[in-house]
Tab-separated table of C-alpha atoms in Angstrom:
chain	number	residue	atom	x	y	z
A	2	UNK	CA	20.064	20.572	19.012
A	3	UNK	CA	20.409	16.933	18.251
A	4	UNK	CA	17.150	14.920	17.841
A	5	UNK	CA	17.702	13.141	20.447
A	6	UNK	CA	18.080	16.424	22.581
A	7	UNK	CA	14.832	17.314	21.400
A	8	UNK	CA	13.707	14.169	22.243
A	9	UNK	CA	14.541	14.198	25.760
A	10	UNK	CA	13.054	17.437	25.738
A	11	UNK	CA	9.950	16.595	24.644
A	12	UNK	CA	9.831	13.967	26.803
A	13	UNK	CA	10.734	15.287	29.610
A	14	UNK	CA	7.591	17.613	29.277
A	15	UNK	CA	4.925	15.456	28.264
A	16	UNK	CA	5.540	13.938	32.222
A	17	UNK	CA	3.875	16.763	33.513
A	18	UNK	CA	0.676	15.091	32.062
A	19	UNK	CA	1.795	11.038	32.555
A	20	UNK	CA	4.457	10.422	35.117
A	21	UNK	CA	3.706	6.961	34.788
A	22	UNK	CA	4.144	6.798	31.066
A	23	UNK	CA	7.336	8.363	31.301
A	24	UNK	CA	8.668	6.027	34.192
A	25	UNK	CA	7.493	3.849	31.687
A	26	UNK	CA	9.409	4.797	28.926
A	27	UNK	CA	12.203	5.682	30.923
A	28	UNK	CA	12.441	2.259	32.486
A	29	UNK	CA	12.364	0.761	28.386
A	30	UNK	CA	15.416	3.149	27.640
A	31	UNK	CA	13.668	3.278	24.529
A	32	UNK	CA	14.497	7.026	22.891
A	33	UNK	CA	14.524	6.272	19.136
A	34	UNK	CA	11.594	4.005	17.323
A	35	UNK	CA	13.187	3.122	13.682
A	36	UNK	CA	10.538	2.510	11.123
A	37	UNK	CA	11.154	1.861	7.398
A	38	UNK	CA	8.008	2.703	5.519
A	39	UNK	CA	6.805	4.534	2.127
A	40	UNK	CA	6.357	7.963	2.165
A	41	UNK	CA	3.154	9.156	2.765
A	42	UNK	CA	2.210	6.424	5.447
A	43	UNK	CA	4.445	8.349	8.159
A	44	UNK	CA	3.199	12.371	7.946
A	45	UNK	CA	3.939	14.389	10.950
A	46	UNK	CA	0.092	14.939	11.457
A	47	UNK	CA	0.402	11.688	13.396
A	48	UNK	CA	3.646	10.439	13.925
A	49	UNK	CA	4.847	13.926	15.873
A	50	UNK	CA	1.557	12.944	18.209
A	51	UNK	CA	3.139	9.642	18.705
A	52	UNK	CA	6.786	10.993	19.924
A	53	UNK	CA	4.996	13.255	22.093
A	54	UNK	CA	2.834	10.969	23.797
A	55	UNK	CA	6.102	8.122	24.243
A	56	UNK	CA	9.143	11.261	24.776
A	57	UNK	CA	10.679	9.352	22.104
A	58	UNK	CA	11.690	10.279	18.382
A	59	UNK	CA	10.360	8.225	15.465
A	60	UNK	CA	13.303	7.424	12.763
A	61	UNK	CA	11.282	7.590	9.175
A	62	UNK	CA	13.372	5.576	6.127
A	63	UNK	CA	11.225	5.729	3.410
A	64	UNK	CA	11.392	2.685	0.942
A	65	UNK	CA	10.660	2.993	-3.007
A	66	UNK	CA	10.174	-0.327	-3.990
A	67	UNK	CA	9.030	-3.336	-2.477
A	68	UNK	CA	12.062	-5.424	-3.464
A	69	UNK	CA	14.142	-2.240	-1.511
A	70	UNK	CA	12.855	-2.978	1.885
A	71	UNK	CA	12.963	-6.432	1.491
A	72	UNK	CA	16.540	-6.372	0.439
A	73	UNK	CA	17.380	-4.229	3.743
A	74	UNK	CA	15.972	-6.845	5.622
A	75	UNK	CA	17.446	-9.696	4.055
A	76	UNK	CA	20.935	-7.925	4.625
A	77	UNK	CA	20.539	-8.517	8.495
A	78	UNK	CA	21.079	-6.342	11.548
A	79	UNK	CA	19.155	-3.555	10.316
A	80	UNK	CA	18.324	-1.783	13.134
A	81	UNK	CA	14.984	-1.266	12.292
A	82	UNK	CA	11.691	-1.765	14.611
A	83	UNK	CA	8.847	-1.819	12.310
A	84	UNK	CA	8.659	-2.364	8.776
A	85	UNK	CA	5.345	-2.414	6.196
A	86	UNK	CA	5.274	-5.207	4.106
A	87	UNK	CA	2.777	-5.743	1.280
A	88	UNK	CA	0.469	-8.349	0.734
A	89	UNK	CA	2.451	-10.434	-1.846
A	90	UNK	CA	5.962	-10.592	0.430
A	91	UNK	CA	4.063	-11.128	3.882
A	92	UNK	CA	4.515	-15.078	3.543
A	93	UNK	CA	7.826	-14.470	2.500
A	94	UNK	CA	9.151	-12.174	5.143
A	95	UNK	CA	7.430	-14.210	8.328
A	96	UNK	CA	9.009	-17.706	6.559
A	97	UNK	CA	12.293	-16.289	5.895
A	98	UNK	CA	12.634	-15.001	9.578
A	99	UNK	CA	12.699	-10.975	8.967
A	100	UNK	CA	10.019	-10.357	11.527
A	101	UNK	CA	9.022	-11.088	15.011
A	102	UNK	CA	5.333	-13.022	16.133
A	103	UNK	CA	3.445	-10.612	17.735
A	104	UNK	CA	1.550	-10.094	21.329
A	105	UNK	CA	-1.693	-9.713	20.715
A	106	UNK	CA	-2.798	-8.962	24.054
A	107	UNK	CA	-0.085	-5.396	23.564
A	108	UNK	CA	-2.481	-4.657	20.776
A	109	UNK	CA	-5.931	-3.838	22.014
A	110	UNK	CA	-6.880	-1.846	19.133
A	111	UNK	CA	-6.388	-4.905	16.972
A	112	UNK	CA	-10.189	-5.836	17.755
A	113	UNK	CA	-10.690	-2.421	15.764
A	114	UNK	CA	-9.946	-4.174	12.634
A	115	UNK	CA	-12.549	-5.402	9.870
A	116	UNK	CA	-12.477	-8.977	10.307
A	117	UNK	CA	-12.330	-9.943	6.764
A	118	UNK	CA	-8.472	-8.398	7.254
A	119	UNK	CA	-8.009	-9.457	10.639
A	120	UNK	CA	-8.230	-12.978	9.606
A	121	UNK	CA	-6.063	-12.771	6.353
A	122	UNK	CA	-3.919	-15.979	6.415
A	123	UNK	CA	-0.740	-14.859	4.888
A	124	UNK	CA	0.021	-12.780	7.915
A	125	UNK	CA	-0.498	-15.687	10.475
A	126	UNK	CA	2.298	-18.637	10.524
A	127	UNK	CA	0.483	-21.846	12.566
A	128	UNK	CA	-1.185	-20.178	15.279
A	129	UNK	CA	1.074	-17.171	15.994
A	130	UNK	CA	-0.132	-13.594	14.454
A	131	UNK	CA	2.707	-11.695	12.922
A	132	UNK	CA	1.264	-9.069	10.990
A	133	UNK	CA	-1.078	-5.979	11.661
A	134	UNK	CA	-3.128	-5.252	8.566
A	135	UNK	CA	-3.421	-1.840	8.136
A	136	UNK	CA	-4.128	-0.049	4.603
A	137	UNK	CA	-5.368	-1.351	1.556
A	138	UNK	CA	-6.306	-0.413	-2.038
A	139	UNK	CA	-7.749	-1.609	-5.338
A	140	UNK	CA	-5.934	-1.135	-8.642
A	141	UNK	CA	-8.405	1.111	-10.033
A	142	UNK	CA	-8.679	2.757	-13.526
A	143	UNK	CA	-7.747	6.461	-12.644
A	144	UNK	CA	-9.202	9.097	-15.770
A	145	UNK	CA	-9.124	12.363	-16.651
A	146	UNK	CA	-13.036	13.370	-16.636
A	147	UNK	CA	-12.661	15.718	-18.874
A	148	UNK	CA	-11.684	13.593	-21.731
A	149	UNK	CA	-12.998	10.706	-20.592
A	150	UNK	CA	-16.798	9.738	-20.260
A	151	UNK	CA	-17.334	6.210	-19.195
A	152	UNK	CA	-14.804	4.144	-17.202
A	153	UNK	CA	-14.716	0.464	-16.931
A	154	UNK	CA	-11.178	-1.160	-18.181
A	155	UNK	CA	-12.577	-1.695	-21.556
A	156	UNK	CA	-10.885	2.041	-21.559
A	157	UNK	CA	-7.177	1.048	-21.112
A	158	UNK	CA	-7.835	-1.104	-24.444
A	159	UNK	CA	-9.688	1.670	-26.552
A	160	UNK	CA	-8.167	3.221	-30.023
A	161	UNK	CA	-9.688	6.820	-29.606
A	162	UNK	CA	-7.038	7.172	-26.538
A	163	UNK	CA	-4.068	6.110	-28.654
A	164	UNK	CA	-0.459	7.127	-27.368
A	165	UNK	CA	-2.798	8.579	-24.047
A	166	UNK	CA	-2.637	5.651	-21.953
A	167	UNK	CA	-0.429	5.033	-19.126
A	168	UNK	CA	0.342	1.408	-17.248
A	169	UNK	CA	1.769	0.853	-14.011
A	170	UNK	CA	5.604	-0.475	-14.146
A	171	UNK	CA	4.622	-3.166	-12.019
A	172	UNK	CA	4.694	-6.877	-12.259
A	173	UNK	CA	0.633	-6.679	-11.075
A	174	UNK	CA	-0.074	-5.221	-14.057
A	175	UNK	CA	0.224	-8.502	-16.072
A	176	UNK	CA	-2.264	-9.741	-12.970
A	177	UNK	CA	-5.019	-6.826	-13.624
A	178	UNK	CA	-4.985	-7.892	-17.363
A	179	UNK	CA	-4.997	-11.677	-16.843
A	180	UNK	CA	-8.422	-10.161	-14.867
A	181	UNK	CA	-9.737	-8.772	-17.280
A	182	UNK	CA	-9.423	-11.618	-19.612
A	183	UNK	CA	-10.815	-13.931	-17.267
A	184	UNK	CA	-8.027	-15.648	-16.296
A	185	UNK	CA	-8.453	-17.091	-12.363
A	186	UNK	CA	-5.756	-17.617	-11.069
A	187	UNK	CA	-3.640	-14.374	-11.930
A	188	UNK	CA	-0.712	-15.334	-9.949
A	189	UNK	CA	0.110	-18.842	-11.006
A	190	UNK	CA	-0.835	-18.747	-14.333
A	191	UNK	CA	-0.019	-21.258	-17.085
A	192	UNK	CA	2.402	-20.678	-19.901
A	193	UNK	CA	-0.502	-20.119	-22.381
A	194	UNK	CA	-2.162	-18.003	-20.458
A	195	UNK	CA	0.866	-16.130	-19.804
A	196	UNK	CA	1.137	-15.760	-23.457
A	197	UNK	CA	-2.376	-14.545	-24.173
A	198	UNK	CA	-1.849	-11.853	-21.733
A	199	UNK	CA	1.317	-11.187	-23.337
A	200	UNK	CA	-0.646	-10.882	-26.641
A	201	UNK	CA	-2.964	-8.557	-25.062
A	202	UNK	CA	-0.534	-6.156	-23.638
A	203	UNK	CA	1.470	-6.123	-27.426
A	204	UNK	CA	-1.990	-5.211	-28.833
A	205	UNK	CA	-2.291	-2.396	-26.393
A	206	UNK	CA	1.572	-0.686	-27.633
A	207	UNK	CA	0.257	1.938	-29.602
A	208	UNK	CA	-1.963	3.303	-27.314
A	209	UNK	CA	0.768	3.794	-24.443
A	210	UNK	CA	2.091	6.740	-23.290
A	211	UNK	CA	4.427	5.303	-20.940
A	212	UNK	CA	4.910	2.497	-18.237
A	213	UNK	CA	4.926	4.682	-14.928
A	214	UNK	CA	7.008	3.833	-11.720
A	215	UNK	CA	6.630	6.574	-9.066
A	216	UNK	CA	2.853	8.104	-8.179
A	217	UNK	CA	4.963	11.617	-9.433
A	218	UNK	CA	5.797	10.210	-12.929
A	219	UNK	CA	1.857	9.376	-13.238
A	220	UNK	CA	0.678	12.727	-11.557
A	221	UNK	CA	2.960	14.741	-13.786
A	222	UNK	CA	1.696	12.786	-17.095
A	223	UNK	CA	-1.594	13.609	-16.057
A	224	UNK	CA	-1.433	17.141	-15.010
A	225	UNK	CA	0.602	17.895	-18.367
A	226	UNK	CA	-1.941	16.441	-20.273
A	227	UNK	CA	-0.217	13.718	-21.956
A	228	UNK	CA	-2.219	10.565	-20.495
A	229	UNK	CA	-6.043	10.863	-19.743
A	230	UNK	CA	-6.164	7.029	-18.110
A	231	UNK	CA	-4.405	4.322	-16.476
A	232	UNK	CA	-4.041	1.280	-13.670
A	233	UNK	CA	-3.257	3.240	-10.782
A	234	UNK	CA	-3.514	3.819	-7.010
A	235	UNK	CA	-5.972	5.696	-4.915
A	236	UNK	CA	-3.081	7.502	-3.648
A	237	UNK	CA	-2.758	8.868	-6.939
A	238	UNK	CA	-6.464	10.168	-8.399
A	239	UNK	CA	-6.431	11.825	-4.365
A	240	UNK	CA	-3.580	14.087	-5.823
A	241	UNK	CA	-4.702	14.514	-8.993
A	242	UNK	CA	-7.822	16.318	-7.741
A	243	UNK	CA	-5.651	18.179	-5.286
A	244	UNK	CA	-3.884	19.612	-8.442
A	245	UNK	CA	-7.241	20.612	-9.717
A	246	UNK	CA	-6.687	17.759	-12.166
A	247	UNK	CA	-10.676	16.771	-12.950
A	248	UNK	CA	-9.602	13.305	-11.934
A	249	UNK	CA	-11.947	10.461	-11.025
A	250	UNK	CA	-11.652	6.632	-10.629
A	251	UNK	CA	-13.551	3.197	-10.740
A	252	UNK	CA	-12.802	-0.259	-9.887
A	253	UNK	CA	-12.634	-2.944	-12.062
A	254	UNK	CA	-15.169	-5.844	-11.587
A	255	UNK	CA	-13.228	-8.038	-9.274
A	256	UNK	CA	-10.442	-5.868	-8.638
A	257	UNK	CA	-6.961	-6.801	-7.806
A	258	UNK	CA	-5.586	-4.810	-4.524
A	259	UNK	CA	-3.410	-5.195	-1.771
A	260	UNK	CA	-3.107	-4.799	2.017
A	261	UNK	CA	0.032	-3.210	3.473
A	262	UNK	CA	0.427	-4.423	7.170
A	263	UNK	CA	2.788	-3.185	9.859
A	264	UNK	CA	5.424	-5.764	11.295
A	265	UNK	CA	8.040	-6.261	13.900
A	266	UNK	CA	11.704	-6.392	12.767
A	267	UNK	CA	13.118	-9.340	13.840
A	268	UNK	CA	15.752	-8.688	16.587
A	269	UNK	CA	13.755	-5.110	17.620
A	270	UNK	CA	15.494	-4.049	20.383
A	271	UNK	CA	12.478	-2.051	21.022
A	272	UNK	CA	9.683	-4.376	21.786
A	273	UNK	CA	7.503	-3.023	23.306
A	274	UNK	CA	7.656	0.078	21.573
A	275	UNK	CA	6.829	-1.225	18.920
A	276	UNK	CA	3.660	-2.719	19.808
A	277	UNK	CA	2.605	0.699	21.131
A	278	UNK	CA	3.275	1.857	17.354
A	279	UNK	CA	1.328	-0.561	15.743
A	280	UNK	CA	-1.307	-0.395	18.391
A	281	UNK	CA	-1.567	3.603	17.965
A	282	UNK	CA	-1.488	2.939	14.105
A	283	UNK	CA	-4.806	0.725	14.344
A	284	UNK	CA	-6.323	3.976	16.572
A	285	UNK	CA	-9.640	5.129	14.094
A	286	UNK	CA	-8.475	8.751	14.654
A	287	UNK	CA	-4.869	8.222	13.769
A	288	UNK	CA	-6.093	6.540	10.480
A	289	UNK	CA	-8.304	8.662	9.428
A	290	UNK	CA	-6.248	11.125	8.977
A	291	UNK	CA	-4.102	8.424	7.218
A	292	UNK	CA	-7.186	8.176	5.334
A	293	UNK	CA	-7.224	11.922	3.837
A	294	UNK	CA	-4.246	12.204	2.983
A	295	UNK	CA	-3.673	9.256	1.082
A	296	UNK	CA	-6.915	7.916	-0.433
A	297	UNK	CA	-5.603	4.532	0.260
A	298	UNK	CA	-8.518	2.071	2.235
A	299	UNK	CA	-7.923	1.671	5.985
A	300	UNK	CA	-8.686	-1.682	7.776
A	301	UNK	CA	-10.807	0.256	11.181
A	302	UNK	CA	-14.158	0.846	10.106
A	303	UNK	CA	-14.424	3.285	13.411
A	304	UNK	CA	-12.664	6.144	11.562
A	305	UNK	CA	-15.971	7.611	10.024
A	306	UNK	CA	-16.471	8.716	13.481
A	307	UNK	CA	-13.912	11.313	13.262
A	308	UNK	CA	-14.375	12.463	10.010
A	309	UNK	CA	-16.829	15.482	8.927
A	310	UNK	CA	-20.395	14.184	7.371
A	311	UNK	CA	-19.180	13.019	3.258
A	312	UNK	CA	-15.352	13.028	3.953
A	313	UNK	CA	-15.445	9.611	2.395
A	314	UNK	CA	-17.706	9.596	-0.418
A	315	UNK	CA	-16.543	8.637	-3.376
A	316	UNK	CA	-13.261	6.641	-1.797
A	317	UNK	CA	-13.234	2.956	-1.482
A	318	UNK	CA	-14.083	3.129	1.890
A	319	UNK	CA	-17.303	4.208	1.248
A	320	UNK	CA	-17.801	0.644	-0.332
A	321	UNK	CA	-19.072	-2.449	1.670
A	322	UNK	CA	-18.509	-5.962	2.703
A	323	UNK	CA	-19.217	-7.536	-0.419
A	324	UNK	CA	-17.049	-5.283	-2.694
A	325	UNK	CA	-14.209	-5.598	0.383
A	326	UNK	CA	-14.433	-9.608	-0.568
A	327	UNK	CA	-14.676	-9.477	-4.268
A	328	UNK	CA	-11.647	-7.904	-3.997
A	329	UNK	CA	-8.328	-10.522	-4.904
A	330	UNK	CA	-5.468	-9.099	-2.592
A	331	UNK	CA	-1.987	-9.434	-4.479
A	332	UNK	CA	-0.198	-12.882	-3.185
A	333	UNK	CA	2.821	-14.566	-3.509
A	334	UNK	CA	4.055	-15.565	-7.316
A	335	UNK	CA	5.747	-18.695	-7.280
A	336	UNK	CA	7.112	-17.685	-10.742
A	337	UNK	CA	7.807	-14.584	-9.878
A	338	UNK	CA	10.520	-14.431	-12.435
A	339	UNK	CA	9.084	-15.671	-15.586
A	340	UNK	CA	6.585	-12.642	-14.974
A	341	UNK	CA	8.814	-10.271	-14.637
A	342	UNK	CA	10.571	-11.792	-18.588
A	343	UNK	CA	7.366	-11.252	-19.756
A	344	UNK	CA	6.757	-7.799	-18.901
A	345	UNK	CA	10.644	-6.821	-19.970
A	346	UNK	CA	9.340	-8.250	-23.092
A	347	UNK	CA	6.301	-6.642	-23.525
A	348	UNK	CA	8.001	-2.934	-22.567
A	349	UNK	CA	11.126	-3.322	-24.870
A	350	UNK	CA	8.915	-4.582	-27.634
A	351	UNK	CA	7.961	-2.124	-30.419
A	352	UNK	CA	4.905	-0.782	-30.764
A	353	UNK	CA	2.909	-1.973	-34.420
């Protein structure tokens, strides 16, 4: 059977419990959503609830990089109806035309929405709204407990782990050391202070392991025992400790993190479809299970309500409004590509 045979079979017997929403659906000729996404953000355990409920099937293309789904839209005609963007590329995206302003009024559940993300201003362009905020995470310092007694990010720096830490592959990474130098403004930074985080990272060669791309390189360097700490993800301590990995995590003081929101493709020929999909990705129950499975932050503080009694100790969610805003969400870099020199430099150089 094709999907779209199951499809129209599914559909056709979720109208037994909402003609309406089927006449509905029927009269959008919508039968296909497209979403490209990162794996992980899309699980059956809530997007099969969402074809059910719409008789329609949801088309998952998973991304692997941020610079991958940004080249697919860039390329034009994609065919795609929603696409998460993160923090850094929002401005980007919304200025160079890849996605569509949005109705608020076909989001209700947008209200759900803490409104220190609601009101983020790189997903706004004048007075039109274009993005739905949706997850978020620090870069925390993820640790093997076992090994490792005290965390702070003094760690990633210390001799006693030498050849045992890990940093992320990421262009941020020069951002959560220009951090923890003091530097303010991480993502505009000055030649010279470009070079003293340079300086820093040389320093810190002999005590890495390996620059990391995927959340499986990481888990797999942690699991075989070869790196007991590094920059990381929520995402990835969650799976550590579901490997039995005695994994744990803390947060930087004024962590660097970043908010993936969901957008409209521009040209969608599925509209309103796609507002039901970002609408039914702000529902509390949807995300919390979003929530669980991840580790990542969620932007709907409701979801505690559907969650057993501790589900969320120990997560960032269990933090509060002032740790939410001493947070400094990843933004554009103007430079973007003297940063990235810097870090080739840093990887390729030796260690002394």
């Amino acid at each position: 059977m094709t999907n779209k045979a199951g499809a129209m079979r599914r559909f056709l017997a979720g109208c037994a419990a909402g003609l309406a929403l089927c006449l509905g659906s029927l009269q959008a000729g919508a039968a296909e959503l497209r979403i490209l996404t990162w794996e992980g953000l899309a699980d059956d355990a809530w997007i099969k609830p969402f074809e059910e409920e719409h008789g329609v099937t949801v088309k998952r293309t998973y991304v692997g990089s941020n610079d991958e789904y940004m080249a697919a839209l860039a390329a034009g005609n994609s065919g795609y109806d929603t696409v998460v963007i993160v923090s850094s590329l929002a401005e980007t995206a919304i200025n160079a035309g890849f996605v569509e302003a949005l109705d608020l009024s076909k989001l209700p559940n947008f209200s759900n929405i803490y409104s220190e993300f609601a009101n983020v201003a790189f997903l706004k362009s004048g007075d039109k709204q274009f993005g739905v905020p949706t997850f978020w995470d620090i870069q925390p310092i993820t640790f093997n407990t076992d090994v490792v007694k005290e965390c702070s990010f003094d760690l990633l720096f210390d001799p006693q782990y030498k050849a045992r830490i890990a940093m992320w592959d990421d262009v941020s990474t020069l951002g959560d050391v220009a951090t923890y130098l003091g530097i303010e403004n991480i993502w505009t930074m000055t030649d010279e202070e470009l070079a003293r985080v340079k300086a820093k990272m040389l320093e810190q060669k002999p005590l890495i392991r390996r620059y990391w791309s995927t959340g499986g390189e990481i888990i797999e360097l942690f699991t075989s025992g070869e790196v007991v700490a590094t920059n990381s993800w929520s995402y990835v301590t969650q799976a550590l400790k579901a490997e039995g990995v005695a994994a744990s995590q803390c947060a930087p003081k004024n962590p660097n993190g970043w908010v993936d929101s969901h957008f409209i493709v521009k040209g969608s020929r599925n509209m309103d479809l796609a507002h039901e999909f970002l609408n039914y990705m702000l529902r509390p129950d949807v995300l919390a299970q979003l929530q669980q499975k991840s580790g990542f932050g969620v932007t709907v503080p409701a979801i505690k309500d559907h969650l057993p009694a501790g589900a969320l100790q120990g997560t960032i969610m269990e933090s509060d409004t002032e740790f939410r805003n001493s947070i400094r969400f990843w933004e554009e870099i103007p430079e973007r590509g003297k940063y990235l020199e810097v870090f080739n430099e840093i990887k390729a150089a030796a260690a002394e």
